[in-house]
Structure formats: C-alpha cells, structure tokens
Short mmCIF file of C-alpha atoms in Angstrom, two decimals:
data_model
loop_
_atom_site.label_atom_id
_atom_site.label_comp_id
_atom_site.label_asym_id
_atom_site.label_seq_id
_atom_site.Cartn_x
_atom_site.Cartn_y
_atom_site.Cartn_z
CA MET A 4 -26.10 43.92 25.23
CA ALA A 5 -23.94 40.90 24.47
CA ASP A 6 -22.06 41.13 21.18
CA LEU A 7 -21.98 37.97 19.05
CA SER A 8 -20.22 39.50 16.04
CA ASN A 9 -18.17 37.03 14.01
CA LYS A 10 -19.80 34.07 15.74
CA VAL A 11 -21.55 31.25 13.89
CA ALA A 12 -24.64 29.73 15.48
CA VAL A 13 -26.59 26.57 14.65
CA VAL A 14 -30.19 26.33 15.86
CA THR A 15 -32.20 23.14 15.41
CA GLY A 16 -35.97 23.45 15.21
CA GLY A 17 -35.38 27.03 14.08
CA ARG A 18 -38.20 27.37 11.59
CA ARG A 19 -40.80 28.72 14.01
CA GLY A 20 -41.69 29.41 17.64
CA ILE A 21 -38.90 29.42 20.21
CA GLY A 22 -36.27 28.34 17.67
CA ARG A 23 -37.14 31.19 15.33
CA ALA A 24 -36.96 33.71 18.17
CA ILE A 25 -33.55 32.37 19.20
CA ALA A 26 -32.21 32.55 15.64
CA MET A 27 -33.55 36.08 15.23
CA LEU A 28 -32.00 37.39 18.44
CA LEU A 29 -28.62 35.75 17.83
CA ALA A 30 -28.56 37.33 14.37
CA GLN A 31 -29.60 40.70 15.79
CA ARG A 32 -26.61 40.48 18.10
CA GLY A 33 -24.22 39.82 15.24
CA ALA A 34 -24.08 36.07 14.63
CA ASP A 35 -24.42 34.29 11.32
CA VAL A 36 -26.96 31.52 11.72
CA LEU A 37 -27.88 28.11 10.29
CA ILE A 38 -31.38 26.95 11.17
CA GLY A 39 -32.69 23.47 10.57
CA ASP A 40 -35.90 21.48 10.57
CA CYS A 41 -36.97 18.05 9.35
CA THR A 42 -40.02 19.26 7.43
CA GLU A 43 -40.13 19.69 3.66
CA ASP A 44 -39.40 23.37 4.28
CA PRO A 45 -36.56 23.59 6.82
CA GLY A 46 -37.18 27.31 7.22
CA LYS A 47 -35.83 28.98 4.10
CA GLY A 48 -38.51 31.66 4.34
CA THR A 49 -37.69 32.20 8.00
CA ALA A 50 -33.99 32.43 7.19
CA ALA A 51 -34.65 35.01 4.48
CA GLU A 52 -36.77 37.09 6.84
CA ILE A 53 -34.14 37.05 9.58
CA ALA A 54 -31.38 37.89 7.11
CA ALA A 55 -33.36 40.82 5.74
CA ALA A 56 -34.14 42.11 9.22
CA THR A 57 -30.62 41.81 10.60
CA GLY A 58 -28.21 42.01 7.69
CA ARG A 59 -26.55 38.78 8.79
CA ARG A 60 -25.95 35.62 6.77
CA VAL A 61 -28.77 33.23 7.67
CA ILE A 62 -29.47 29.94 5.90
CA ALA A 63 -31.70 26.91 6.44
CA ASN A 64 -31.01 23.24 5.76
CA CYS A 65 -32.98 20.05 6.36
CA VAL A 66 -31.91 17.88 9.27
CA ASP A 67 -33.31 14.81 10.99
CA VAL A 68 -31.58 15.14 14.36
CA ALA A 69 -32.64 11.61 15.35
CA LYS A 70 -30.17 10.27 12.78
CA TYR A 71 -26.48 10.84 13.51
CA GLU A 72 -25.49 10.93 9.84
CA SER A 73 -28.02 13.70 9.21
CA ALA A 74 -26.75 15.67 12.21
CA VAL A 75 -23.17 15.40 10.95
CA GLU A 76 -24.19 16.53 7.47
CA PHE A 77 -26.08 19.46 9.00
CA ILE A 78 -23.14 20.63 11.10
CA GLU A 79 -20.72 20.17 8.19
CA GLY A 80 -23.04 22.31 6.09
CA ALA A 81 -22.55 25.17 8.54
CA VAL A 82 -18.78 24.74 8.40
CA GLU A 83 -18.78 24.67 4.61
CA HIS A 84 -20.90 27.81 4.42
CA PHE A 85 -19.55 29.86 7.33
CA GLY A 86 -16.15 28.30 8.04
CA ARG A 87 -16.79 27.27 11.66
CA VAL A 88 -19.41 26.63 14.36
CA ASP A 89 -19.19 28.52 17.66
CA ILE A 90 -22.70 28.05 19.07
CA LEU A 91 -25.07 25.09 19.05
CA VAL A 92 -28.64 25.44 20.32
CA ASN A 93 -30.48 22.12 20.55
CA ASN A 94 -34.08 23.26 20.30
CA ALA A 95 -35.68 20.57 18.10
CA GLY A 96 -38.41 18.75 19.97
CA ILE A 97 -41.74 16.98 19.62
CA THR A 98 -44.56 15.79 21.87
CA ARG A 99 -46.72 12.66 21.82
CA ASP A 100 -48.71 13.23 25.01
CA ASN A 101 -50.83 10.52 26.59
CA LEU A 102 -51.34 8.57 29.78
CA ILE A 103 -48.62 5.96 30.27
CA VAL A 104 -51.02 3.05 29.69
CA ARG A 105 -51.80 4.52 26.26
CA ILE A 106 -48.32 5.51 25.10
CA SER A 107 -47.20 3.21 22.32
CA ASP A 108 -43.63 2.09 21.80
CA ALA A 109 -43.60 4.21 18.66
CA ASP A 110 -44.63 7.37 20.53
CA TRP A 111 -42.13 6.73 23.31
CA ASN A 112 -39.30 6.12 20.85
CA ALA A 113 -40.16 9.09 18.64
CA VAL A 114 -40.05 11.57 21.51
CA LEU A 115 -36.83 10.18 22.99
CA ASP A 116 -35.19 9.95 19.56
CA VAL A 117 -35.84 13.59 18.65
CA ASN A 118 -35.66 15.35 22.00
CA LEU A 119 -32.79 13.49 23.67
CA LYS A 120 -30.95 11.45 21.08
CA GLY A 121 -31.23 14.38 18.67
CA ALA A 122 -29.38 16.67 21.06
CA PHE A 123 -26.79 13.95 21.69
CA ASN A 124 -26.26 13.52 17.95
CA CYS A 125 -25.76 17.23 17.34
CA CYS A 126 -23.46 17.61 20.34
CA LYS A 127 -21.38 14.66 19.15
CA ALA A 128 -21.27 16.05 15.62
CA VAL A 129 -19.95 19.43 16.74
CA ALA A 130 -17.79 18.46 19.74
CA ARG A 131 -14.57 17.61 17.91
CA ARG A 132 -14.60 20.90 15.99
CA MET A 133 -15.27 22.95 19.12
CA MET A 134 -12.53 21.08 20.98
CA LYS A 135 -10.04 21.76 18.19
CA GLN A 136 -10.81 25.48 18.13
CA ARG A 137 -10.86 25.52 21.96
CA TYR A 138 -14.11 27.44 22.04
CA GLY A 139 -17.79 26.59 22.02
CA ARG A 140 -21.16 27.38 23.51
CA ILE A 141 -23.86 24.69 23.67
CA VAL A 142 -27.37 25.32 25.00
CA ASN A 143 -29.95 22.56 25.28
CA ILE A 144 -33.62 23.52 25.47
CA THR A 145 -35.15 21.34 28.16
CA SER A 146 -38.43 22.05 30.00
CA VAL A 147 -39.94 22.50 33.43
CA ALA A 148 -41.51 19.10 32.72
CA GLY A 149 -38.01 17.65 32.84
CA ILE A 150 -37.51 19.14 36.31
CA ALA A 151 -40.91 18.75 37.95
CA GLY A 152 -42.60 16.14 35.74
CA ASN A 153 -46.04 16.44 34.21
CA ALA A 154 -48.93 13.99 34.13
CA GLY A 155 -49.63 12.69 30.65
CA GLN A 156 -46.08 13.45 29.49
CA THR A 157 -43.93 10.62 30.79
CA ASN A 158 -42.18 10.33 27.43
CA TYR A 159 -41.66 14.08 27.00
CA ALA A 160 -40.64 14.68 30.63
CA SER A 161 -38.21 11.76 30.49
CA SER A 162 -36.58 13.13 27.35
CA LYS A 163 -36.25 16.59 28.87
CA ALA A 164 -34.91 15.23 32.16
CA GLY A 165 -32.37 13.31 30.10
CA LEU A 166 -31.23 16.60 28.59
CA VAL A 167 -30.38 17.84 32.07
CA GLY A 168 -28.07 14.86 32.60
CA LEU A 169 -26.58 15.31 29.13
CA THR A 170 -25.93 18.98 29.84
CA LYS A 171 -24.18 18.43 33.16
CA SER A 172 -22.10 15.49 31.96
CA LEU A 173 -21.00 17.22 28.77
CA ALA A 174 -20.14 20.39 30.69
CA LYS A 175 -17.68 18.35 32.76
CA GLU A 176 -16.32 16.59 29.71
CA LEU A 177 -15.70 19.68 27.55
CA GLY A 178 -14.97 22.39 30.09
CA SER A 179 -11.18 22.07 29.83
CA ARG A 180 -11.45 23.08 26.15
CA ASN A 181 -13.25 26.36 26.93
CA ILE A 182 -16.62 24.93 25.90
CA THR A 183 -19.61 25.72 28.08
CA VAL A 184 -22.74 23.57 28.10
CA ASN A 185 -25.93 24.86 29.70
CA ALA A 186 -29.67 24.31 29.46
CA VAL A 187 -32.72 26.55 29.44
CA ALA A 188 -35.96 25.15 30.89
CA PRO A 189 -39.01 27.01 29.56
CA GLY A 190 -42.34 26.94 31.30
CA PHE A 191 -45.54 27.51 29.35
CA VAL A 192 -44.69 29.60 26.31
CA THR A 193 -47.06 30.90 23.65
CA THR A 194 -46.27 28.77 20.58
CA ALA A 195 -48.13 26.57 18.13
CA LEU A 196 -47.82 23.71 20.64
CA THR A 197 -49.57 25.59 23.44
CA ASP A 198 -52.16 27.24 21.19
CA ASP A 199 -54.02 23.93 21.00
CA LEU A 200 -54.22 23.39 24.75
CA PRO A 201 -57.73 23.38 26.28
CA GLN A 202 -58.66 26.72 27.82
CA ASP A 203 -59.05 25.25 31.31
CA LEU A 204 -55.51 23.87 31.16
CA LYS A 205 -54.18 27.26 30.06
CA GLU A 206 -55.92 28.94 32.98
CA ALA A 207 -54.55 26.34 35.41
CA ALA A 208 -51.03 26.88 34.07
CA ILE A 209 -51.31 30.63 34.54
CA LYS A 210 -52.52 30.12 38.13
CA MET A 211 -49.39 28.02 38.82
CA THR A 212 -47.15 30.77 37.45
CA PRO A 213 -46.31 33.53 39.97
CA LEU A 214 -45.83 36.09 37.18
CA GLY A 215 -49.37 35.30 36.04
CA ARG A 216 -48.85 34.83 32.32
CA PHE A 217 -47.49 32.55 29.63
CA GLY A 218 -44.01 33.34 28.42
CA VAL A 219 -43.27 34.42 24.87
CA PRO A 220 -40.54 32.93 22.64
CA GLU A 221 -38.43 36.05 23.09
CA ASP A 222 -38.21 35.35 26.84
CA ILE A 223 -36.41 32.09 26.06
CA ALA A 224 -34.29 33.66 23.32
CA ARG A 225 -32.89 36.28 25.71
CA ALA A 226 -31.79 33.58 28.15
CA VAL A 227 -30.07 31.65 25.36
CA ALA A 228 -28.37 34.79 24.04
CA PHE A 229 -26.96 35.42 27.52
CA LEU A 230 -25.65 31.88 27.95
CA VAL A 231 -23.84 31.87 24.59
CA SER A 232 -22.26 35.28 25.19
CA ASP A 233 -19.00 36.21 26.91
CA ASP A 234 -21.09 37.53 29.80
CA ALA A 235 -21.69 33.86 30.71
CA ALA A 236 -18.13 32.65 30.06
CA PHE A 237 -17.80 31.27 33.62
CA ILE A 238 -21.20 29.55 33.66
CA THR A 239 -21.46 25.90 32.68
CA GLY A 240 -23.47 22.84 33.64
CA GLN A 241 -26.43 24.97 34.72
CA VAL A 242 -30.16 24.73 34.06
CA LEU A 243 -31.81 28.14 33.86
CA SER A 244 -35.57 27.97 34.40
CA VAL A 245 -37.39 30.61 32.36
CA ASP A 246 -40.89 29.87 33.53
CA GLY A 247 -42.32 32.83 35.40
CA GLY A 248 -41.55 31.06 38.68
CA MET A 249 -43.57 27.90 37.96
CA VAL A 250 -40.97 25.43 39.28
CA MET A 251 -41.20 27.03 42.72
CA GLN A 252 -44.76 25.75 43.07
#
C-alpha cells in the first residue's frame, strides 16, 4: 500500500461523493488534507469525520474554483495551515444536462467555468509552489464522457475533454520539475448525481459496462491514491479510465 506520510493533499469538491472518498483514502494513507466546496458548508463535518477516522489533520475551506482569486486563497490556506502542498486533486464539477438546442449560454458557461476553468485556476495557483519545491502530484478527475462523448451532455463532455488536453499539456510543461500530471476518467459511479438517473438509463449503463455494475467512489479513490504515490513516479500525462470497461464499447 502506497505511503503518503508527510504529504499534504488538496481535494476540491471534497465534501461528498467521489471527492470525500478520495480525501478519506489519502488521509488513511498518511496525508494531511484540505477539502473544499463552494456551498455554505464546505465540508467541515466531512473533514472532522475523516480526521477522527484517520488521525490526520483534515480541514475544510470554501472555494469557488471558477474564480482565480478564490483558488489562490484556497491553496494559500493549505500552505498557511500545513506548510506546503504536495498533491492537488481537481474533483470539483457540475452538470447542466440538456440537448444542445436547449442549453443556454448560462448553462454552458457554468459547466465550463467550474469543470475546466476551475481545474486550470487551481493548477495555476499551485504550480509555482510545486515548481519551487521540485515535487508535485496533480490528478484531474475527467469522465468517460470526455473520451467517448454522451448525448445530452455537450457542455459536460466538452469540459471533461478539455481536462484531458489540460492534463497532457501541463504534464509536458511541469515534468522537468518532478511534477506529474494525470487524469482519472470515471464511468458511472454511485453518487448523488447518478442516484437521480431514470431506472432505464441506469440499466442501459450497466449493460454497456463489461463488469456489469456501477462503480463506487472508492474505486476512483484507489486510482487517485496510486497516481499520487511514489509507485506512479514515472507516470505522467496519462488518462486512466476507471469505468468497468465501458470505454471499450
């Protein structure tokens, strides 16, 4: 099991679902963790639960990743509290699904601003510090929709495809400073977002998945924990699909 002792991790969208599972597993493996969300409660209860379960220092602060100034303040908060940032996981994301003829400018902009620009903002906010310390691990949470597309999600799929380009470009830009940049592309995962899907859509998704089930947040967390560990020190610019085989279809 990869040891993350003495590492400091930042996880956006860490209050619940996949982000919570990532924060929990990184803490279980020894990291101190800052989680963030843009809701009134950024996850202070979640942070307390993870800290109690793992014995690590875990805190939560508000962040609006779509705004660069907020992203900078968020990252600086981690530095002030923990002294450094070693790991950044860009997990914050939203959906505004609809057919393209019904997607408003507001819904297009909101999804791109959070999912893609948000990751860019956080990467930019942390890059200089990681370059100075000559160490860093960045993981962007994309989606199978960003690889294969999905009807009714042109905004979401575009934002997630953009993350693939961001990941590969940044990996080339930062690699000489011992900073790896990778992405994880989940398939259908049991979260609050998928709970509301119509039953027929859930059944269709399972039929398209060779392993015959939805993933769970912990499936994604284990992939992230691997990519931020020393076991993956020679892996960068990659997109790891954690989707039960869906993208093969």
